[in-house]
PDB file of C-alpha atoms in Angstrom:
ATOM      1  CA  MET A   1     246.776 129.556 139.682  1.00 47.00           C
ATOM      2  CA  ILE A   2     248.734 132.558 138.329  1.00 48.00           C
ATOM      3  CA  ARG A   3     246.145 133.024 135.601  1.00 51.00           C
ATOM      4  CA  LEU A   4     243.336 133.040 138.161  1.00 48.00           C
ATOM      5  CA  HIS A   5     245.234 135.646 140.208  1.00 51.00           C
ATOM      6  CA  LYS A   6     245.611 137.861 137.131  1.00 51.00           C
ATOM      7  CA  MET A   7     241.883 137.613 136.393  1.00 52.00           C
ATOM      8  CA  HIS A   8     241.056 138.949 139.861  1.00 57.00           C
ATOM      9  CA  ASN A   9     243.373 141.940 139.282  1.00 67.00           C
ATOM     10  CA  THR A  10     241.498 143.040 136.161  1.00 77.00           C
ATOM     11  CA  THR A  11     238.587 145.494 136.226  1.00 78.00           C
ATOM     12  CA  ALA A  12     236.112 142.773 135.290  1.00 78.00           C
ATOM     13  CA  GLY A  13     237.496 140.558 138.065  1.00 76.00           C
ATOM     14  CA  ARG A  14     237.103 143.295 140.683  1.00 82.00           C
ATOM     15  CA  ILE A  15     233.539 144.002 139.532  1.00 86.00           C
ATOM     16  CA  PHE A  16     232.753 140.311 139.787  1.00 84.00           C
ATOM     17  CA  ASP A  17     234.219 140.164 143.320  1.00 85.00           C
ATOM     18  CA  VAL A  18     232.155 143.159 144.450  1.00 88.00           C
ATOM     19  CA  PHE A  19     228.996 141.710 142.911  1.00 90.00           C
ATOM     20  CA  ASN A  20     229.761 138.333 144.470  1.00 88.00           C
ATOM     21  CA  PHE A  21     230.288 139.820 147.942  1.00 91.00           C
ATOM     22  CA  ILE A  22     227.070 141.850 147.701  1.00 93.00           C
ATOM     23  CA  LEU A  23     225.042 138.853 146.533  1.00 92.00           C
ATOM     24  CA  LEU A  24     226.437 136.560 149.228  1.00 90.00           C
ATOM     25  CA  GLY A  25     225.888 139.267 151.834  1.00 90.00           C
ATOM     26  CA  ILE A  26     222.239 139.619 150.827  1.00 92.00           C
ATOM     27  CA  LEU A  27     221.752 135.848 150.937  1.00 91.00           C
ATOM     28  CA  GLY A  28     223.441 135.732 154.355  1.00 87.00           C
ATOM     29  CA  LEU A  29     221.152 138.458 155.712  1.00 88.00           C
ATOM     30  CA  ALA A  30     218.132 136.675 154.223  1.00 88.00           C
ATOM     31  CA  THR A  31     218.938 133.622 156.359  1.00 86.00           C
ATOM     32  CA  VAL A  32     220.080 135.395 159.557  1.00 88.00           C
ATOM     33  CA  VAL A  33     217.530 138.223 159.865  1.00 89.00           C
ATOM     34  CA  PRO A  34     214.420 135.971 160.098  1.00 87.00           C
ATOM     35  CA  PHE A  35     216.043 133.990 162.893  1.00 87.00           C
ATOM     36  CA  LEU A  36     216.916 137.226 164.724  1.00 90.00           C
ATOM     37  CA  TYR A  37     213.236 138.162 164.440  1.00 90.00           C
ATOM     38  CA  ILE A  38     212.254 134.813 165.909  1.00 89.00           C
ATOM     39  CA  ILE A  39     214.596 135.322 168.859  1.00 90.00           C
ATOM     40  CA  GLY A  40     213.343 138.874 169.433  1.00 90.00           C
ATOM     41  CA  GLY A  41     209.715 137.858 169.021  1.00 88.00           C
ATOM     42  CA  SER A  42     210.068 135.097 171.598  1.00 88.00           C
ATOM     43  CA  PHE A  43     210.795 137.821 174.188  1.00 90.00           C
ATOM     44  CA  ALA A  44     207.997 140.155 173.014  1.00 87.00           C
ATOM     45  CA  THR A  45     204.453 140.630 174.269  1.00 85.00           C
ATOM     46  CA  GLU A  46     201.424 139.399 172.380  1.00 81.00           C
ATOM     47  CA  SER A  47     200.265 142.945 171.617  1.00 83.00           C
ATOM     48  CA  GLU A  48     203.634 143.870 170.137  1.00 84.00           C
ATOM     49  CA  LEU A  49     203.650 140.785 167.936  1.00 84.00           C
ATOM     50  CA  ALA A  50     200.168 141.699 166.732  1.00 82.00           C
ATOM     51  CA  THR A  51     200.931 145.373 165.985  1.00 85.00           C
ATOM     52  CA  ARG A  52     204.543 145.308 164.714  1.00 83.00           C
ATOM     53  CA  PRO A  53     205.004 143.327 161.489  1.00 82.00           C
ATOM     54  CA  PHE A  54     208.773 143.045 161.905  1.00 84.00           C
ATOM     55  CA  PHE A  55     211.335 143.819 164.597  1.00 84.00           C
ATOM     56  CA  ILE A  56     214.541 142.393 166.035  1.00 87.00           C
ATOM     57  CA  ILE A  57     214.628 144.082 169.452  1.00 87.00           C
ATOM     58  CA  PRO A  58     211.282 144.066 171.307  1.00 88.00           C
ATOM     59  CA  GLU A  59     210.061 147.262 172.957  1.00 86.00           C
ATOM     60  CA  ASN A  60     208.634 145.450 175.967  1.00 85.00           C
ATOM     61  CA  PHE A  61     210.984 142.634 176.975  1.00 87.00           C
ATOM     62  CA  THR A  62     209.239 139.666 178.605  1.00 86.00           C
ATOM     63  CA  THR A  63     210.113 136.067 179.333  1.00 87.00           C
ATOM     64  CA  ALA A  64     206.498 134.924 179.674  1.00 85.00           C
ATOM     65  CA  ALA A  65     206.794 132.397 176.822  1.00 85.00           C
ATOM     66  CA  TYR A  66     209.853 130.757 178.346  1.00 86.00           C
ATOM     67  CA  GLN A  67     208.286 130.830 181.827  1.00 85.00           C
ATOM     68  CA  TYR A  68     205.309 128.933 180.436  1.00 81.00           C
ATOM     69  CA  ILE A  69     207.458 126.396 178.590  1.00 80.00           C
ATOM     70  CA  PHE A  70     209.746 125.795 181.581  1.00 81.00           C
ATOM     71  CA  SER A  71     206.930 125.979 184.152  1.00 79.00           C
ATOM     72  CA  THR A  72     207.703 122.363 185.173  1.00 72.00           C
ATOM     73  CA  ASP A  73     210.466 119.859 184.569  1.00 80.00           C
ATOM     74  CA  SER A  74     208.711 118.391 181.501  1.00 81.00           C
ATOM     75  CA  VAL A  75     210.762 120.422 179.034  1.00 81.00           C
ATOM     76  CA  VAL A  76     214.016 119.752 180.886  1.00 83.00           C
ATOM     77  CA  ARG A  77     213.223 116.026 180.947  1.00 88.00           C
ATOM     78  CA  SER A  78     212.385 116.045 177.231  1.00 88.00           C
ATOM     79  CA  LEU A  79     215.618 117.876 176.492  1.00 87.00           C
ATOM     80  CA  GLY A  80     217.428 115.107 178.329  1.00 89.00           C
ATOM     81  CA  VAL A  81     215.627 112.493 176.224  1.00 93.00           C
ATOM     82  CA  SER A  82     216.564 114.306 173.023  1.00 92.00           C
ATOM     83  CA  VAL A  83     220.187 114.656 174.118  1.00 91.00           C
ATOM     84  CA  PHE A  84     220.365 110.929 174.922  1.00 94.00           C
ATOM     85  CA  VAL A  85     218.756 109.914 171.629  1.00 94.00           C
ATOM     86  CA  THR A  86     220.941 112.312 169.645  1.00 93.00           C
ATOM     87  CA  VAL A  87     224.242 111.361 171.279  1.00 93.00           C
ATOM     88  CA  VAL A  88     223.667 107.600 171.455  1.00 95.00           C
ATOM     89  CA  GLY A  89     221.906 107.454 168.083  1.00 95.00           C
ATOM     90  CA  THR A  90     224.628 109.437 166.318  1.00 94.00           C
ATOM     91  CA  LEU A  91     227.341 107.256 167.859  1.00 95.00           C
ATOM     92  CA  ILE A  92     225.588 104.022 166.846  1.00 95.00           C
ATOM     93  CA  SER A  93     224.839 105.327 163.352  1.00 95.00           C
ATOM     94  CA  LEU A  94     228.440 106.387 162.795  1.00 94.00           C
ATOM     95  CA  ILE A  95     229.808 103.048 163.986  1.00 93.00           C
ATOM     96  CA  LEU A  96     227.417 101.104 161.758  1.00 94.00           C
ATOM     97  CA  THR A  97     227.952 103.350 158.739  1.00 94.00           C
ATOM     98  CA  LEU A  98     231.755 103.331 158.923  1.00 93.00           C
ATOM     99  CA  THR A  99     232.104  99.613 159.651  1.00 92.00           C
ATOM    100  CA  PHE A 100     229.580  98.765 156.935  1.00 92.00           C
ATOM    101  CA  ALA A 101     231.063 101.064 154.288  1.00 91.00           C
ATOM    102  CA  TYR A 102     234.715 100.114 154.727  1.00 89.00           C
ATOM    103  CA  PRO A 103     234.389  96.402 153.774  1.00 89.00           C
ATOM    104  CA  LEU A 104     232.211  97.395 150.825  1.00 90.00           C
ATOM    105  CA  SER A 105     235.002  99.660 149.576  1.00 87.00           C
ATOM    106  CA  ARG A 106     237.273  96.613 149.195  1.00 84.00           C
ATOM    107  CA  LYS A 107     236.763  95.196 145.711  1.00 82.00           C
ATOM    108  CA  GLU A 108     238.030  91.783 146.772  1.00 81.00           C
ATOM    109  CA  MET A 109     235.186  91.324 149.265  1.00 82.00           C
ATOM    110  CA  MET A 110     233.038  88.281 148.456  1.00 85.00           C
ATOM    111  CA  GLY A 111     229.387  89.092 147.750  1.00 85.00           C
ATOM    112  CA  ARG A 112     230.146  92.817 147.555  1.00 87.00           C
ATOM    113  CA  ASN A 113     227.925  93.451 144.519  1.00 88.00           C
ATOM    114  CA  VAL A 114     225.010  91.577 146.070  1.00 92.00           C
ATOM    115  CA  VAL A 115     225.200  93.691 149.237  1.00 89.00           C
ATOM    116  CA  LEU A 116     225.479  96.912 147.207  1.00 89.00           C
ATOM    117  CA  ASN A 117     222.408  95.958 145.194  1.00 90.00           C
ATOM    118  CA  LEU A 118     220.490  95.298 148.407  1.00 90.00           C
ATOM    119  CA  ILE A 119     221.528  98.729 149.693  1.00 89.00           C
ATOM    120  CA  LEU A 120     220.316 100.364 146.483  1.00 88.00           C
ATOM    121  CA  PHE A 121     217.078  98.387 146.706  1.00 89.00           C
ATOM    122  CA  SER A 122     216.480  99.660 150.241  1.00 86.00           C
ATOM    123  CA  MET A 123     216.943 103.235 149.003  1.00 86.00           C
ATOM    124  CA  LEU A 124     214.149 102.793 146.469  1.00 85.00           C
ATOM    125  CA  PHE A 125     211.716 100.597 148.388  1.00 84.00           C
ATOM    126  CA  SER A 126     210.714 100.283 152.036  1.00 80.00           C
ATOM    127  CA  GLY A 127     208.396  98.055 154.007  1.00 79.00           C
ATOM    128  CA  GLY A 128     206.068 100.920 154.868  1.00 82.00           C
ATOM    129  CA  MET A 129     204.831 102.401 158.100  1.00 86.00           C
ATOM    130  CA  ILE A 130     202.584  99.563 159.264  1.00 88.00           C
ATOM    131  CA  PRO A 131     205.082  96.685 158.720  1.00 88.00           C
ATOM    132  CA  THR A 132     207.752  98.782 160.430  1.00 89.00           C
ATOM    133  CA  TYR A 133     205.433  99.410 163.366  1.00 91.00           C
ATOM    134  CA  LEU A 134     204.659  95.695 163.641  1.00 91.00           C
ATOM    135  CA  LEU A 135     208.391  94.911 163.560  1.00 90.00           C
ATOM    136  CA  VAL A 136     209.127  97.433 166.324  1.00 91.00           C
ATOM    137  CA  LYS A 137     206.244  96.029 168.348  1.00 91.00           C
ATOM    138  CA  GLY A 138     207.399  92.456 167.776  1.00 92.00           C
ATOM    139  CA  LEU A 139     210.869  93.353 169.030  1.00 91.00           C
ATOM    140  CA  GLY A 140     209.363  94.794 172.210  1.00 91.00           C
ATOM    141  CA  LEU A 141     210.643  98.305 171.522  1.00 90.00           C
ATOM    142  CA  LEU A 142     207.366 100.184 171.970  1.00 91.00           C
ATOM    143  CA  ASP A 143     207.628 102.891 174.644  1.00 91.00           C
ATOM    144  CA  SER A 144     211.391 102.447 174.606  1.00 92.00           C
ATOM    145  CA  LEU A 145     213.951 105.066 173.629  1.00 92.00           C
ATOM    146  CA  TRP A 146     215.604 102.438 171.447  1.00 94.00           C
ATOM    147  CA  ALA A 147     212.571 102.689 169.165  1.00 93.00           C
ATOM    148  CA  LEU A 148     213.781 106.191 168.319  1.00 92.00           C
ATOM    149  CA  ILE A 149     217.275 104.952 167.411  1.00 93.00           C
ATOM    150  CA  LEU A 150     217.428 101.391 166.062  1.00 91.00           C
ATOM    151  CA  PRO A 151     214.835 101.523 163.223  1.00 89.00           C
ATOM    152  CA  LEU A 152     216.738 104.385 161.563  1.00 88.00           C
ATOM    153  CA  ALA A 153     220.240 103.636 162.804  1.00 90.00           C
ATOM    154  CA  ILE A 154     221.803 103.451 159.344  1.00 91.00           C
ATOM    155  CA  ASN A 155     221.171 105.502 156.220  1.00 91.00           C
ATOM    156  CA  PRO A 156     221.905 103.566 152.997  1.00 91.00           C
ATOM    157  CA  PHE A 157     222.681 106.737 151.057  1.00 91.00           C
ATOM    158  CA  TYR A 158     225.307 107.734 153.611  1.00 91.00           C
ATOM    159  CA  VAL A 159     226.823 104.256 153.367  1.00 92.00           C
ATOM    160  CA  ILE A 160     227.295 104.697 149.624  1.00 90.00           C
ATOM    161  CA  ILE A 161     228.997 108.085 150.097  1.00 89.00           C
ATOM    162  CA  VAL A 162     231.325 106.821 152.825  1.00 90.00           C
ATOM    163  CA  LYS A 163     232.148 103.749 150.728  1.00 90.00           C
ATOM    164  CA  THR A 164     233.157 106.062 147.881  1.00 88.00           C
ATOM    165  CA  PHE A 165     235.332 108.060 150.272  1.00 88.00           C
ATOM    166  CA  PHE A 166     237.206 104.942 151.421  1.00 88.00           C
ATOM    167  CA  GLN A 167     237.669 103.813 147.802  1.00 87.00           C
ATOM    168  CA  GLU A 168     239.332 107.126 146.919  1.00 84.00           C
ATOM    169  CA  LEU A 169     241.981 106.759 149.633  1.00 83.00           C
ATOM    170  CA  PRO A 170     245.332 105.628 148.183  1.00 81.00           C
ATOM    171  CA  GLN A 171     245.680 101.865 148.005  1.00 80.00           C
ATOM    172  CA  GLU A 172     249.349 102.262 148.968  1.00 81.00           C
ATOM    173  CA  LEU A 173     248.315 103.170 152.515  1.00 80.00           C
ATOM    174  CA  GLU A 174     246.581  99.837 152.992  1.00 79.00           C
ATOM    175  CA  ASP A 175     249.452  97.956 151.372  1.00 78.00           C
ATOM    176  CA  ALA A 176     251.975  99.672 153.661  1.00 82.00           C
ATOM    177  CA  SER A 177     249.959  98.868 156.774  1.00 82.00           C
ATOM    178  CA  LYS A 178     249.732  95.205 155.779  1.00 79.00           C
ATOM    179  CA  MET A 179     253.488  95.110 155.215  1.00 81.00           C
ATOM    180  CA  ASP A 180     253.858  96.393 158.783  1.00 79.00           C
ATOM    181  CA  GLY A 181     251.810  93.411 159.984  1.00 78.00           C
ATOM    182  CA  CYS A 182     248.456  95.155 160.524  1.00 79.00           C
ATOM    183  CA  SER A 183     245.274  93.157 160.239  1.00 80.00           C
ATOM    184  CA  GLU A 184     242.196  94.493 158.457  1.00 80.00           C
ATOM    185  CA  ILE A 185     240.769  95.791 161.725  1.00 82.00           C
ATOM    186  CA  GLN A 186     244.053  97.465 162.671  1.00 83.00           C
ATOM    187  CA  THR A 187     244.290  99.028 159.207  1.00 84.00           C
ATOM    188  CA  PHE A 188     240.792 100.386 159.560  1.00 83.00           C
ATOM    189  CA  TRP A 189     241.375 101.692 163.104  1.00 85.00           C
ATOM    190  CA  ARG A 190     244.920 103.048 162.803  1.00 83.00           C
ATOM    191  CA  VAL A 191     245.076 104.191 159.173  1.00 83.00           C
ATOM    192  CA  MET A 192     241.646 104.720 157.649  1.00 86.00           C
ATOM    193  CA  LEU A 193     239.787 106.326 160.558  1.00 86.00           C
ATOM    194  CA  PRO A 194     242.430 109.031 161.248  1.00 84.00           C
ATOM    195  CA  LEU A 195     242.170 109.997 157.569  1.00 84.00           C
ATOM    196  CA  SER A 196     238.376 110.058 157.755  1.00 84.00           C
ATOM    197  CA  LYS A 197     237.921 113.117 159.985  1.00 83.00           C
ATOM    198  CA  PRO A 198     236.090 115.104 157.273  1.00 82.00           C
ATOM    199  CA  VAL A 199     233.601 112.321 156.579  1.00 86.00           C
ATOM    200  CA  ILE A 200     233.149 111.602 160.296  1.00 87.00           C
ATOM    201  CA  ALA A 201     232.506 115.291 161.032  1.00 84.00           C
ATOM    202  CA  THR A 202     230.060 115.615 158.141  1.00 85.00           C
ATOM    203  CA  PHE A 203     227.933 112.622 158.975  1.00 89.00           C
ATOM    204  CA  THR A 204     228.111 113.275 162.703  1.00 88.00           C
ATOM    205  CA  LEU A 205     226.369 116.557 161.978  1.00 86.00           C
ATOM    206  CA  PHE A 206     223.902 114.985 159.529  1.00 88.00           C
ATOM    207  CA  TYR A 207     222.923 112.197 161.909  1.00 92.00           C
ATOM    208  CA  ALA A 208     222.805 114.513 164.945  1.00 90.00           C
ATOM    209  CA  VAL A 209     220.499 116.992 163.171  1.00 88.00           C
ATOM    210  CA  PHE A 210     218.264 114.140 162.050  1.00 91.00           C
ATOM    211  CA  TYR A 211     217.926 112.599 165.514  1.00 93.00           C
ATOM    212  CA  TRP A 212     217.449 115.981 167.165  1.00 91.00           C
ATOM    213  CA  ASN A 213     214.720 117.146 164.774  1.00 88.00           C
ATOM    214  CA  ASP A 214     212.826 113.873 164.485  1.00 89.00           C
ATOM    215  CA  PHE A 215     209.476 113.700 166.237  1.00 88.00           C
ATOM    216  CA  PHE A 216     207.571 111.309 163.980  1.00 90.00           C
ATOM    217  CA  GLN A 217     209.230 108.199 165.401  1.00 91.00           C
ATOM    218  CA  ALA A 218     208.201 109.239 168.913  1.00 91.00           C
ATOM    219  CA  LEU A 219     204.688 109.994 167.690  1.00 90.00           C
ATOM    220  CA  LEU A 220     204.428 106.431 166.379  1.00 91.00           C
ATOM    221  CA  TYR A 221     206.164 104.410 169.079  1.00 93.00           C
ATOM    222  CA  ILE A 222     206.107 106.410 172.356  1.00 91.00           C
ATOM    223  CA  THR A 223     202.906 106.816 174.375  1.00 89.00           C
ATOM    224  CA  ASP A 224     204.581 107.559 177.717  1.00 88.00           C
ATOM    225  CA  THR A 225     204.799 111.374 177.870  1.00 86.00           C
ATOM    226  CA  THR A 226     207.821 111.175 180.180  1.00 88.00           C
ATOM    227  CA  LYS A 227     209.784 109.672 177.258  1.00 90.00           C
ATOM    228  CA  TRP A 228     208.810 112.266 174.668  1.00 90.00           C
ATOM    229  CA  PRO A 229     211.742 114.040 172.971  1.00 91.00           C
ATOM    230  CA  ILE A 230     211.777 117.819 172.928  1.00 87.00           C
ATOM    231  CA  GLN A 231     210.483 118.121 169.363  1.00 87.00           C
ATOM    232  CA  LEU A 232     207.316 116.157 170.074  1.00 87.00           C
ATOM    233  CA  LEU A 233     206.718 117.929 173.389  1.00 83.00           C
ATOM    234  CA  LEU A 234     207.110 121.355 171.830  1.00 79.00           C
ATOM    235  CA  GLN A 235     204.858 120.404 168.934  1.00 79.00           C
ATOM    236  CA  GLN A 236     202.166 119.437 171.407  1.00 79.00           C
ATOM    237  CA  LEU A 237     202.796 122.631 173.355  1.00 72.00           C
ATOM    238  CA  VAL A 238     202.070 124.700 170.272  1.00 70.00           C
ATOM    239  CA  MET A 239     198.955 122.676 169.413  1.00 72.00           C
ATOM    240  CA  VAL A 240     197.429 122.849 172.908  1.00 62.00           C
ATOM    241  CA  ALA A 241     199.159 125.908 174.335  1.00 55.00           C
ATOM    242  CA  ASN A 242     196.212 126.992 176.470  1.00 47.00           C
ATOM    243  CA  VAL A 243     195.479 123.502 177.785  1.00 48.00           C
ATOM    244  CA  GLY A 244     198.850 122.106 178.800  1.00 45.00           C
ATOM    245  CA  ILE A 245     200.165 118.605 178.373  1.00 43.00           C
ATOM    246  CA  GLY A 246     201.225 116.130 180.991  1.00 46.00           C
ATOM    247  CA  ASP A 247     202.324 117.790 184.207  1.00 46.00           C
ATOM    248  CA  ILE A 248     202.758 121.148 182.468  1.00 46.00           C
ATOM    249  CA  SER A 249     199.124 121.914 183.275  1.00 43.00           C
ATOM    250  CA  GLU A 250     199.888 121.522 186.979  1.00 43.00           C
ATOM    251  CA  ALA A 251     202.047 124.655 187.059  1.00 41.00           C
ATOM    252  CA  THR A 252     200.360 126.754 184.384  1.00 42.00           C
ATOM    253  CA  LEU A 253     197.679 128.909 185.969  1.00 40.00           C
ATOM    254  CA  TYR A 254     197.506 131.711 183.422  1.00 45.00           C
ATOM    255  CA  GLU A 255     196.702 132.189 179.746  1.00 52.00           C
ATOM    256  CA  PRO A 256     199.941 131.499 177.881  1.00 55.00           C
ATOM    257  CA  PRO A 257     201.265 133.965 175.255  1.00 65.00           C
ATOM    258  CA  GLU A 258     200.378 131.835 172.259  1.00 73.00           C
ATOM    259  CA  GLU A 259     202.293 133.609 169.448  1.00 78.00           C
ATOM    260  CA  SER A 260     205.501 134.158 171.406  1.00 82.00           C
ATOM    261  CA  ILE A 261     205.370 130.513 172.531  1.00 80.00           C
ATOM    262  CA  LYS A 262     205.593 129.410 168.906  1.00 79.00           C
ATOM    263  CA  LEU A 263     208.689 131.556 168.414  1.00 85.00           C
ATOM    264  CA  ALA A 264     210.230 130.405 171.702  1.00 85.00           C
ATOM    265  CA  VAL A 265     209.658 126.792 170.650  1.00 81.00           C
ATOM    266  CA  ILE A 266     211.686 127.387 167.466  1.00 83.00           C
ATOM    267  CA  VAL A 267     214.511 128.934 169.494  1.00 88.00           C
ATOM    268  CA  ILE A 268     214.612 126.064 172.001  1.00 84.00           C
ATOM    269  CA  ALA A 269     214.519 123.445 169.253  1.00 82.00           C
ATOM    270  CA  THR A 270     217.141 125.129 167.068  1.00 84.00           C
ATOM    271  CA  VAL A 271     219.787 126.718 169.292  1.00 82.00           C
ATOM    272  CA  PRO A 272     221.213 123.482 170.818  1.00 80.00           C
ATOM    273  CA  ILE A 273     221.985 121.960 167.431  1.00 78.00           C
ATOM    274  CA  LEU A 274     223.418 125.282 166.199  1.00 80.00           C
ATOM    275  CA  LEU A 275     225.823 125.324 169.140  1.00 79.00           C
ATOM    276  CA  PHE A 276     226.998 121.865 168.042  1.00 74.00           C
ATOM    277  CA  TYR A 277     228.115 123.020 164.575  1.00 72.00           C
ATOM    278  CA  PRO A 278     231.230 125.120 165.469  1.00 72.00           C
ATOM    279  CA  PHE A 279     232.941 122.049 166.917  1.00 68.00           C
ATOM    280  CA  LEU A 280     232.715 120.314 163.515  1.00 65.00           C
ATOM    281  CA  GLN A 281     233.176 123.318 161.234  1.00 64.00           C
ATOM    282  CA  LYS A 282     236.899 122.657 160.743  1.00 64.00           C
ATOM    283  CA  HIS A 283     236.236 119.402 158.869  1.00 59.00           C
ATOM    284  CA  PHE A 284     232.676 119.990 157.659  1.00 59.00           C
ATOM    285  CA  ALA A 285     233.565 122.257 154.711  1.00 58.00           C
ATOM    286  CA  LYS A 286     235.810 119.544 153.264  1.00 56.00           C
ATOM    287  CA  GLY A 287     233.420 116.742 154.122  1.00 53.00           C
ATOM    288  CA  VAL A 288     230.445 118.170 152.227  1.00 53.00           C
ATOM    289  CA  MET A 289     232.511 117.967 149.015  1.00 55.00           C
ATOM    290  CA  LEU A 290     232.936 114.193 149.273  1.00 56.00           C
ATOM    291  CA  GLY A 291     232.501 112.543 145.920  1.00 49.00           C
ATOM    292  CA  SER A 292     232.158 115.861 144.059  1.00 49.00           C
ATOM    293  CA  VAL A 293     235.597 115.600 142.431  1.00 47.00           C
ATOM    294  CA  LYS A 294     237.042 112.382 141.051  1.00 47.00           C
ATOM    295  CA  GLY A 295     240.446 111.471 139.790  1.00 41.00           C
TER     296      GLY A 295
END
């Protein structure tokens, strides 16, 4: 630690720090500036988008794109569907992942290797789209919001990572809890879960982003437009912007601003999940390093 501090006090260390800050600053601007353009462009007129190649603050501020998108309650209803699927799906996925990974982290578990091999097999091979569709149909989940949650409720790769996390926790903690008279469930609930905040925060974000951004499941299993999530509705809005979908056409009596609609769609689909991140940031930085260092 002292040696590292001395290196930063040398001329070469200071040059490296300056170069590092400049490089990271450029990379940060490269990710932030395009999104600022998208936000500004969503409030711009069609003529300004056509004549100005790049801007952050529009000259003529207009909310026409958002007025078109929110012209009826279709978008609000789809946002509600997406919020339900994201919240319930993330909760179910976390419960299944944690309760599945913890027993697998115990080496004394009978049949542990067989289950791990099946998990690895499922990561390499899948039944395919058509068999999955037939399974969902056979379970009576078509046109149900559960079709957007249950088929993808658990990610085998995440199970492996969480299992590794539980294995790296000190064995003495489990031994001490058993000496205090805790059962396996009590050990998991009172000892392991409180120590798992980084992994819970990390995979809460991963699962939430996945459920929020997914539209393909709805495209396959949902035909009722009132049950479309926001991603599928906005995709259709972009594809048929001047026609309208569902009851959107009932309130749209003018030619929509096509280019600014595409930018407004990105803002609507991205901002809610971005607002979710600060609540998990405290544990996320540690959680993304799971399994990177051993010993």
